[in-house]
Coordinates of N, CA and C in Angstrom, one line a residue:
Chain A
D211 N 43.1 136.8 80.9 CA 43.6 138.1 80.5 C 44.6 138.0 79.4
A212 N 44.6 139.0 78.5 CA 45.5 138.9 77.3 C 47.0 139.0 77.8
D213 N 47.8 138.4 77.0 CA 49.3 138.4 77.3 C 49.9 139.8 77.0
V214 N 49.3 140.4 75.9 CA 49.8 141.7 75.5 C 48.5 142.7 75.5
T215 N 48.6 143.7 76.4 CA 47.4 144.5 76.6 C 47.7 145.9 76.2
Q216 N 46.8 146.5 75.4 CA 46.9 147.8 74.9 C 45.8 148.7 75.5
T217 N 46.2 149.9 75.8 CA 45.2 150.9 76.3 C 45.6 152.3 75.7
P218 N 44.5 153.0 75.2 CA 43.1 152.7 75.1 C 42.9 151.8 73.9
R219 N 41.7 151.1 73.9 CA 41.4 150.3 72.7 C 40.8 151.2 71.6
N220 N 40.2 152.3 71.9 CA 39.7 153.2 71.0 C 39.9 154.6 71.5
R221 N 40.2 155.5 70.6 CA 40.4 156.9 71.0 C 40.2 157.8 69.8
I222 N 39.4 158.9 70.0 CA 39.2 159.9 69.0 C 39.9 161.2 69.6
T223 N 40.8 161.8 68.8 CA 41.5 162.9 69.3 C 41.5 164.0 68.2
K224 N 41.8 165.2 68.5 CA 41.8 166.3 67.6 C 43.2 166.5 67.0
T225 N 43.2 167.1 65.8 CA 44.5 167.4 65.2 C 45.3 168.3 66.1
G226 N 46.6 168.0 66.2 CA 47.5 168.8 67.1 C 47.6 168.4 68.5
K227 N 46.7 167.5 68.9 CA 46.8 167.0 70.3 C 47.9 165.9 70.5
R228 N 48.4 165.8 71.7 CA 49.3 164.7 72.0 C 48.5 163.5 72.5
I229 N 48.9 162.4 72.0 CA 48.2 161.1 72.4 C 49.2 160.1 72.7
M230 N 49.0 159.3 73.7 CA 49.9 158.2 74.1 C 49.1 156.9 74.1
L231 N 49.6 155.9 73.5 CA 49.1 154.5 73.5 C 50.1 153.7 74.4
E232 N 49.5 152.9 75.3 CA 50.3 152.2 76.2 C 50.2 150.7 75.9
C233 N 51.2 150.0 76.2 CA 51.3 148.6 76.0 C 52.0 147.9 77.2
S234 N 51.4 146.8 77.7 CA 52.1 146.0 78.7 C 52.0 144.6 78.4
Q235 N 53.0 143.8 78.8 CA 53.0 142.4 78.4 C 53.4 141.5 79.6
T236 N 52.8 140.3 79.6 CA 53.1 139.4 80.7 C 53.8 138.2 80.2
K237 N 54.3 138.2 79.0 CA 54.9 137.1 78.4 C 56.4 136.9 78.8
G238 N 57.0 138.0 79.4 CA 58.4 138.0 79.8 C 59.3 138.1 78.6
H239 N 58.8 138.6 77.5 CA 59.6 138.8 76.3 C 60.5 140.0 76.4
D240 N 61.7 140.0 75.7 CA 62.5 141.1 75.7 C 62.2 142.1 74.6
R241 N 61.7 141.6 73.5 CA 61.5 142.4 72.3 C 60.0 142.9 72.2
M242 N 59.9 144.2 72.0 CA 58.6 144.8 71.8 C 58.5 145.7 70.6
Y243 N 57.3 145.8 70.0 CA 57.2 146.5 68.7 C 55.9 147.3 68.7
W244 N 55.9 148.3 67.9 CA 54.7 149.0 67.6 C 54.5 149.0 66.0
Y245 N 53.3 148.5 65.6 CA 53.0 148.4 64.2 C 51.8 149.3 64.0
R246 N 51.6 149.7 62.7 CA 50.5 150.4 62.3 C 49.8 149.6 61.1
Q247 N 48.5 149.5 61.2 CA 47.8 148.8 60.1 C 46.9 149.7 59.4
D248 N 47.0 149.8 58.1 CA 46.1 150.5 57.2 C 45.6 149.6 56.2
P249 N 44.3 149.7 55.8 CA 43.7 148.8 54.8 C 44.6 148.8 53.5
G250 N 44.8 147.5 53.1 CA 45.6 147.3 51.8 C 47.1 147.5 51.9
L251 N 47.6 147.9 53.1 CA 49.0 148.2 53.3 C 49.6 147.2 54.3
G252 N 48.9 146.3 54.8 CA 49.4 145.4 55.7 C 49.9 146.1 57.0
L253 N 50.9 145.5 57.6 CA 51.4 146.1 58.9 C 52.8 146.8 58.6
R254 N 52.9 147.9 59.1 CA 54.2 148.7 59.0 C 54.8 149.0 60.3
L255 N 56.1 148.7 60.4 CA 56.7 148.8 61.7 C 57.1 150.3 62.0
I256 N 56.7 150.8 63.2 CA 56.9 152.1 63.6 C 58.2 152.2 64.4
Y257 N 58.3 151.5 65.5 CA 59.5 151.4 66.4 C 59.6 150.0 66.9
Y258 N 60.8 149.6 67.3 CA 61.0 148.4 68.0 C 62.1 148.5 69.1
S259 N 62.0 147.6 70.1 CA 63.0 147.7 71.2 C 63.3 146.3 71.6
F260 N 64.6 146.0 71.6 CA 65.1 144.6 71.9 C 65.4 144.5 73.4
D261 N 65.5 145.6 74.1 CA 65.6 145.5 75.6 C 65.3 146.9 76.1
V262 N 65.4 147.1 77.4 CA 65.0 148.4 78.0 C 65.8 149.6 77.5
K263 N 67.1 149.3 77.2 CA 68.0 150.4 76.8 C 68.1 150.5 75.3
D264 N 67.3 149.8 74.5 CA 67.5 149.7 73.1 C 66.2 150.1 72.4
I265 N 66.3 151.2 71.6 CA 65.1 151.7 70.9 C 65.6 151.9 69.4
N266 N 64.8 151.4 68.5 CA 65.1 151.5 67.1 C 64.0 152.0 66.2
K267 N 64.2 152.8 65.2 CA 63.2 153.3 64.3 C 62.9 152.2 63.4
G268 N 61.6 152.1 63.0 CA 61.1 151.2 62.0 C 61.0 152.0 60.7
E269 N 60.1 151.5 59.8 CA 60.1 152.1 58.5 C 59.2 153.4 58.4
I270 N 58.4 153.6 59.4 CA 57.5 154.8 59.4 C 57.5 155.5 60.8
S271 N 58.7 155.9 61.3 CA 58.8 156.5 62.6 C 58.5 158.0 62.7
D272 N 58.5 158.7 61.6 CA 58.3 160.1 61.6 C 56.9 160.4 62.2
G273 N 56.9 161.4 63.1 CA 55.7 161.8 63.8 C 55.4 161.0 65.0
Y274 N 56.2 160.0 65.3 CA 56.0 159.1 66.5 C 57.2 159.1 67.4
S275 N 57.0 158.8 68.7 CA 58.1 158.6 69.6 C 57.7 157.4 70.5
V276 N 58.6 156.8 71.1 CA 58.3 155.7 72.0 C 59.1 155.8 73.3
S277 N 58.7 155.1 74.3 CA 59.4 155.0 75.6 C 59.3 153.5 76.1
R278 N 60.4 153.0 76.4 CA 60.4 151.6 77.0 C 60.7 151.8 78.5
Q279 N 59.6 151.8 79.3 CA 59.7 152.2 80.7 C 60.2 151.0 81.5
A280 N 60.0 149.8 81.0 CA 60.4 148.6 81.7 C 60.4 147.5 80.7
Q281 N 60.9 146.3 81.1 CA 60.8 145.2 80.2 C 59.4 144.9 79.7
A282 N 58.4 145.1 80.5 CA 57.1 144.8 80.2 C 56.2 145.9 79.6
K283 N 56.8 147.1 79.5 CA 56.0 148.3 79.1 C 56.7 149.1 78.0
F284 N 55.9 149.4 77.0 CA 56.4 150.1 75.8 C 55.3 151.0 75.3
S285 N 55.5 152.3 75.4 CA 54.4 153.2 75.0 C 54.8 153.9 73.7
L286 N 53.7 154.3 73.0 CA 53.9 155.0 71.7 C 53.2 156.4 71.8
S287 N 53.9 157.4 71.4 CA 53.3 158.8 71.5 C 53.2 159.4 70.1
L288 N 52.1 160.1 69.9 CA 52.0 161.0 68.8 C 52.1 162.4 69.4
E289 N 53.1 163.1 69.1 CA 53.3 164.4 69.8 C 52.3 165.5 69.3
S290 N 52.0 165.5 68.1 CA 51.0 166.4 67.5 C 50.3 165.6 66.4
A291 N 49.1 165.0 66.8 CA 48.4 164.1 65.9 C 47.9 164.9 64.7
I292 N 48.0 164.1 63.5 CA 47.4 164.6 62.3 C 46.5 163.6 61.7
P293 N 45.5 164.0 60.9 CA 44.5 163.0 60.4 C 45.1 161.8 59.7
N294 N 46.2 161.9 59.0 CA 46.7 160.7 58.3 C 47.4 159.7 59.3
Q295 N 47.3 160.0 60.5 CA 47.7 159.0 61.6 C 46.5 158.2 62.1
T296 N 45.4 158.5 61.5 CA 44.2 157.6 61.8 C 44.5 156.2 61.3
A297 N 44.5 155.2 62.2 CA 44.8 153.9 61.9 C 44.6 153.0 63.0
L298 N 44.8 151.7 62.8 CA 44.8 150.7 63.9 C 46.2 150.4 64.3
Y299 N 46.5 150.5 65.6 CA 47.9 150.4 66.1 C 48.0 149.1 66.9
F300 N 49.1 148.4 66.6 CA 49.3 147.1 67.4 C 50.6 147.2 68.1
C301 N 50.6 146.8 69.3 CA 51.8 146.4 70.1 C 52.0 144.9 70.0
A302 N 53.3 144.6 70.0 CA 53.6 143.1 69.8 C 54.9 142.8 70.5
T303 N 55.1 141.6 70.8 CA 56.3 141.1 71.5 C 56.9 139.9 70.8
S304 N 58.1 139.6 71.0 CA 58.7 138.4 70.6 C 59.9 138.1 71.5
D305 N 60.5 137.0 71.4 CA 61.6 136.6 72.2 C 62.6 135.8 71.3
I306 N 63.8 135.8 71.7 CA 64.8 135.0 70.9 C 64.4 133.5 70.9
N307 N 63.8 133.1 72.0 CA 63.4 131.7 72.1 C 62.1 131.4 71.4
S308 N 61.4 132.4 70.9 CA 60.0 132.1 70.3 C 60.2 131.9 68.8
G309 N 61.4 131.7 68.3 CA 61.6 131.4 66.9 C 61.1 132.5 66.0
N310 N 61.2 133.7 66.4 CA 60.8 134.9 65.6 C 59.3 135.0 65.5
T311 N 58.5 134.2 66.2 CA 57.1 134.4 66.2 C 56.8 135.7 67.0
I312 N 55.8 136.4 66.4 CA 55.4 137.7 67.1 C 54.0 137.5 67.7
Y313 N 53.9 138.1 68.9 CA 52.6 138.0 69.6 C 52.0 139.4 69.7
F314 N 50.8 139.5 69.2 CA 50.2 140.8 69.1 C 49.1 141.1 70.2
G315 N 49.0 142.4 70.5 CA 47.9 142.8 71.3 C 46.6 142.9 70.4
E316 N 45.5 143.3 71.0 CA 44.3 143.4 70.3 C 44.1 144.6 69.5
G317 N 45.0 145.6 69.6 CA 44.9 146.7 68.8 C 44.3 147.9 69.4
S318 N 44.7 149.1 69.0 CA 44.1 150.4 69.4 C 43.7 151.2 68.2
W319 N 42.4 151.4 68.1 CA 41.9 152.3 67.0 C 42.1 153.7 67.4
L320 N 42.8 154.5 66.6 CA 43.0 155.9 66.8 C 42.4 156.6 65.6
T321 N 41.5 157.6 65.9 CA 41.0 158.5 64.9 C 41.4 159.9 65.2
V322 N 42.0 160.5 64.3 CA 42.4 161.9 64.4 C 41.5 162.8 63.5
V323 N 40.7 163.7 64.2 CA 39.8 164.5 63.5 C 40.2 166.0 63.4
Chain B
G49 N 65.3 145.1 48.4 CA 65.2 144.7 49.8 C 64.2 143.5 49.9
D50 N 64.1 143.0 51.1 CA 63.2 141.9 51.4 C 61.7 142.3 51.2
S51 N 60.9 141.4 50.7 CA 59.5 141.8 50.5 C 58.6 140.5 50.5
V52 N 57.3 140.7 50.7 CA 56.3 139.7 50.7 C 55.2 140.1 49.8
T53 N 54.8 139.3 48.9 CA 53.7 139.6 48.0 C 52.6 138.5 48.1
Q54 N 51.4 138.9 48.4 CA 50.3 137.9 48.5 C 49.2 138.4 47.7
M55 N 48.3 137.4 47.3 CA 47.2 137.7 46.4 C 46.3 138.7 47.0
E56 N 45.7 139.5 46.2 CA 44.8 140.5 46.7 C 43.5 139.9 47.0
G57 N 42.8 140.4 47.9 CA 41.4 140.0 48.2 C 40.4 141.0 47.7
P58 N 39.2 140.8 48.2 CA 38.8 139.7 49.0 C 38.6 138.4 48.2
V59 N 38.7 137.3 48.9 CA 38.4 136.0 48.4 C 37.1 135.6 49.0
T60 N 36.1 135.2 48.2 CA 34.8 134.7 48.7 C 34.6 133.3 48.3
L61 N 34.4 132.4 49.2 CA 34.2 131.0 49.0 C 32.9 130.5 49.7
S62 N 32.4 129.5 49.2 CA 31.3 128.8 49.9 C 31.9 127.8 50.8
E63 N 31.1 127.5 51.9 CA 31.6 126.5 52.9 C 31.9 125.2 52.2
E64 N 33.0 124.6 52.7 CA 33.6 123.3 52.2 C 34.4 123.5 50.9
A65 N 34.5 124.6 50.4 CA 35.4 124.8 49.2 C 36.8 124.7 49.6
F66 N 37.7 124.6 48.5 CA 39.1 124.5 48.7 C 39.7 125.9 48.6
L67 N 40.6 126.2 49.5 CA 41.2 127.5 49.6 C 42.7 127.5 49.3
T68 N 43.1 128.4 48.4 CA 44.5 128.7 48.2 C 44.7 130.2 48.3
I69 N 45.6 130.7 49.1 CA 46.1 132.0 49.1 C 47.5 132.1 48.8
N70 N 47.9 132.7 47.7 CA 49.3 132.7 47.2 C 50.1 133.7 47.9
C71 N 51.4 133.3 48.2 CA 52.3 134.2 48.8 C 53.7 133.9 48.2
T72 N 54.4 134.9 47.8 CA 55.8 134.8 47.3 C 56.6 135.8 48.0
Y73 N 57.9 135.5 48.1 CA 58.8 136.4 48.9 C 60.1 136.7 48.1
T74 N 60.7 137.7 48.6 CA 62.1 138.0 48.1 C 62.9 138.3 49.4
A75 N 64.0 137.6 49.5 CA 64.8 137.7 50.7 C 66.2 137.3 50.5
T76 N 67.1 138.0 51.2 CA 68.5 137.5 51.2 C 68.6 136.5 52.4
G77 N 69.5 135.6 52.3 CA 69.7 134.7 53.3 C 68.5 133.6 53.4
Y78 N 68.2 133.1 54.5 CA 67.3 132.0 54.7 C 66.2 132.4 55.7
P79 N 65.2 133.0 55.2 CA 64.2 133.5 56.2 C 63.3 132.4 56.7
S80 N 62.7 132.7 57.9 CA 61.5 131.8 58.3 C 60.3 132.5 57.7
L81 N 59.3 131.6 57.4 CA 58.1 132.1 56.8 C 56.9 131.8 57.7
F82 N 55.9 132.7 57.7 CA 54.8 132.6 58.6 C 53.5 132.9 57.9
W83 N 52.4 132.3 58.4 CA 51.1 132.8 58.1 C 50.4 133.2 59.5
Y84 N 49.9 134.5 59.5 CA 49.2 135.0 60.6 C 47.7 135.2 60.2
V85 N 46.8 135.1 61.2 CA 45.4 135.3 60.9 C 44.9 136.3 61.8
Q86 N 44.0 137.2 61.3 CA 43.4 138.2 62.1 C 41.9 138.1 62.0
Y87 N 41.2 137.6 63.1 CA 39.8 137.5 63.1 C 39.2 138.9 63.4
P88 N 38.0 139.1 63.1 CA 37.4 140.5 63.2 C 37.5 141.0 64.7
G89 N 38.0 142.2 64.8 CA 38.1 142.8 66.1 C 39.3 142.3 66.9
E90 N 40.2 141.5 66.4 CA 41.3 141.0 67.1 C 42.6 141.3 66.5
G91 N 43.6 141.1 67.3 CA 45.0 141.2 66.8 C 45.4 140.0 66.0
L92 N 46.5 140.1 65.3 CA 47.0 139.0 64.6 C 47.5 137.8 65.5
Q93 N 47.3 136.6 65.0 CA 47.9 135.5 65.8 C 48.5 134.5 64.8
L94 N 49.5 133.8 65.3 CA 50.2 132.9 64.4 C 49.3 131.8 64.0
L95 N 49.3 131.5 62.7 CA 48.5 130.3 62.2 C 49.5 129.1 62.0
L96 N 50.6 129.4 61.3 CA 51.6 128.3 61.1 C 52.9 128.9 60.6
K97 N 53.9 128.2 60.7 CA 55.2 128.7 60.2 C 56.1 127.5 59.7
A98 N 57.1 127.9 59.0 CA 58.1 127.0 58.5 C 59.5 127.7 58.5
T99 N 60.5 127.0 59.0 CA 61.8 127.6 59.2 C 62.8 127.3 58.2
K100 N 62.6 126.3 57.3 CA 63.6 126.0 56.3 C 62.9 125.4 55.1
A101 N 63.7 125.3 54.0 CA 63.1 124.8 52.8 C 62.6 123.4 52.9
D102 N 61.4 123.2 52.3 CA 60.7 122.0 52.2 C 59.9 121.7 53.5
D103 N 60.1 122.5 54.5 CA 59.2 122.3 55.7 C 57.8 122.6 55.4
K104 N 56.9 121.9 56.0 CA 55.5 122.1 55.9 C 54.9 122.6 57.3
G105 N 54.3 123.7 57.3 CA 53.6 124.1 58.5 C 52.2 123.8 58.4
S106 N 51.6 123.4 59.5 CA 50.2 123.1 59.5 C 49.5 123.4 60.8
N107 N 48.2 123.7 60.8 CA 47.5 124.0 62.0 C 46.0 124.2 61.6
K108 N 45.1 123.7 62.3 CA 43.6 123.9 62.1 C 43.2 123.5 60.7
G109 N 43.8 122.6 60.1 CA 43.5 122.2 58.7 C 44.2 123.0 57.6
F110 N 44.9 124.0 58.0 CA 45.6 124.8 57.1 C 47.0 124.2 56.9
E111 N 47.6 124.4 55.7 CA 48.9 123.9 55.4 C 49.6 124.9 54.5
A112 N 51.0 125.0 54.6 CA 51.8 125.7 53.7 C 53.1 125.1 53.7
T113 N 53.7 125.0 52.5 CA 55.0 124.4 52.3 C 56.0 125.5 51.8
Y114 N 57.2 125.5 52.5 CA 58.3 126.4 52.2 C 59.0 125.9 50.9
R115 N 58.8 126.7 49.8 CA 59.3 126.3 48.5 C 60.4 127.3 48.2
K116 N 61.7 126.9 48.4 CA 62.8 127.8 48.1 C 62.9 128.0 46.6
E117 N 62.7 127.0 45.8 CA 62.9 127.1 44.4 C 62.0 128.0 43.7
T118 N 60.8 128.2 44.3 CA 59.8 129.1 43.7 C 59.6 130.3 44.6
T119 N 60.3 130.4 45.7 CA 60.2 131.4 46.7 C 58.7 131.7 47.1
S120 N 58.1 130.6 47.4 CA 56.6 130.7 47.7 C 56.3 130.0 49.0
F121 N 55.1 130.4 49.6 CA 54.6 129.8 50.8 C 53.1 129.9 50.8
H122 N 52.5 129.2 49.9 CA 51.1 129.3 49.6 C 50.3 128.6 50.7
L123 N 49.2 129.3 51.2 CA 48.3 128.7 52.2 C 47.2 128.0 51.6
E124 N 46.9 126.8 52.1 CA 45.9 125.9 51.6 C 45.0 125.3 52.7
K125 N 43.7 125.1 52.4 CA 42.9 124.4 53.3 C 41.9 123.6 52.4
G126 N 41.7 122.4 52.7 CA 40.8 121.5 51.8 C 39.4 121.8 51.9
S127 N 38.9 122.3 53.1 CA 37.4 122.5 53.2 C 37.2 123.7 54.2
V128 N 36.9 124.8 53.7 CA 36.8 126.0 54.6 C 35.5 126.0 55.3
Q129 N 35.5 126.7 56.4 CA 34.3 126.9 57.2 C 34.0 128.4 57.4
V130 N 32.7 128.7 57.7 CA 32.4 130.1 58.0 C 33.3 130.7 59.0
S131 N 33.7 130.0 60.0 CA 34.5 130.5 61.0 C 36.0 130.8 60.6
D132 N 36.3 130.4 59.3 CA 37.6 130.8 58.8 C 37.6 132.2 58.2
S133 N 36.5 132.8 58.1 CA 36.5 134.2 57.6 C 37.3 135.1 58.5
A134 N 38.3 135.7 57.8 CA 39.3 136.5 58.5 C 40.2 137.1 57.5
V135 N 41.2 137.8 58.0 CA 42.3 138.4 57.1 C 43.6 137.6 57.4
Y136 N 44.2 137.1 56.3 CA 45.4 136.3 56.4 C 46.6 137.0 55.9
F137 N 47.7 137.0 56.7 CA 48.9 137.7 56.4 C 50.0 136.7 56.3
C138 N 50.7 136.8 55.2 CA 52.0 136.1 55.0 C 53.1 137.0 55.5
A139 N 54.1 136.4 56.0 CA 55.2 137.2 56.6 C 56.5 136.4 56.5
L140 N 57.6 137.1 56.4 CA 58.9 136.5 56.5 C 59.7 137.2 57.7
S141 N 60.6 136.4 58.2 CA 61.4 136.9 59.3 C 62.9 136.5 59.1
T142 N 63.8 137.4 59.2 CA 65.2 137.1 58.9 C 66.1 137.7 60.0
N143 N 67.2 137.1 60.2 CA 68.2 137.7 61.1 C 69.4 138.3 60.3
T144 N 69.3 138.2 59.0 CA 70.3 138.8 58.1 C 70.3 140.3 58.1
G145 N 71.4 140.9 58.5 CA 71.4 142.4 58.5 C 70.6 142.9 59.7
G146 N 70.4 142.1 60.7 CA 69.6 142.6 61.8 C 68.2 142.0 61.7
F147 N 67.6 141.7 62.9 CA 66.3 141.0 62.9 C 65.2 141.8 62.3
K148 N 64.4 141.3 61.5 CA 63.2 142.0 61.0 C 62.2 141.0 60.5
T149 N 60.9 141.4 60.6 CA 59.8 140.7 60.1 C 59.0 141.6 59.2
I150 N 58.7 141.1 58.0 CA 58.0 141.8 56.9 C 56.7 141.1 56.6
F151 N 55.7 141.9 56.6 CA 54.3 141.4 56.4 C 53.8 141.7 55.0
G152 N 53.1 140.8 54.4 CA 52.3 141.1 53.2 C 51.1 142.0 53.5
A153 N 50.4 142.4 52.5 CA 49.3 143.3 52.7 C 48.1 142.7 53.3
G154 N 48.0 141.4 53.3 CA 46.8 140.7 53.9 C 45.8 140.4 52.8
T155 N 45.2 139.3 53.0 CA 44.1 138.8 52.1 C 42.9 138.5 52.9
R156 N 41.8 139.2 52.6 CA 40.5 139.0 53.4 C 39.8 137.8 52.7
L157 N 39.4 136.9 53.6 CA 38.6 135.7 53.2 C 37.2 135.8 53.8
F158 N 36.2 135.7 52.9 CA 34.8 135.5 53.3 C 34.3 134.1 52.9
V159 N 33.8 133.4 53.9 CA 33.2 132.1 53.6 C 31.7 132.2 53.9
K160 N 30.9 131.8 52.8 CA 29.5 131.9 52.9 C 28.9 130.5 53.3
A161 N 27.9 130.5 54.1 CA 27.3 129.3 54.5 C 26.5 128.7 53.3

């Protein structure tokens, strides 16, 4: 089983709908992240959390919200999806002892029509 | 601000050819440098890293040397295989001004048999 698990792996949703992407990890890491990948733009950070009570905006947080339900769970929500949020989304984790290495989930393809 | 610039792709090589993917960075302080690889349909995974100047990271025949004087971390492999076809991301991580990891845009590599 993957150490960082994302659900769903693929989702098509309509404009204006609310969608949640969920992430759970078994690595025991404190730090969790949500990234967005678009062709030619690399990865851009949406939100990050260094522990359960800590939530921080990344460079592209507008239109997104997150919840850190437990050390192992970090969900990303699009309250009202729009087509330019069509992208590949990655959850990731790291730990102060991992030397800043980031461990990624397999990604969630989201298409907003 | 901090940034990572890597050569645009795609890069197409024949099997057993020599590979170089250029990466340069701008950062305050002393970042750690990483190469991540993304195989088709998968999340990113760490390929190699270096944490201080003149360090060489290596893994699976790939190498990169942290060059502070030229602010570079170029990825090289002496003889590529078809299985090396993937997208390669250069990244830097720093604790200056708060922890952050910044990714380059990615370089897609195609290796032909």
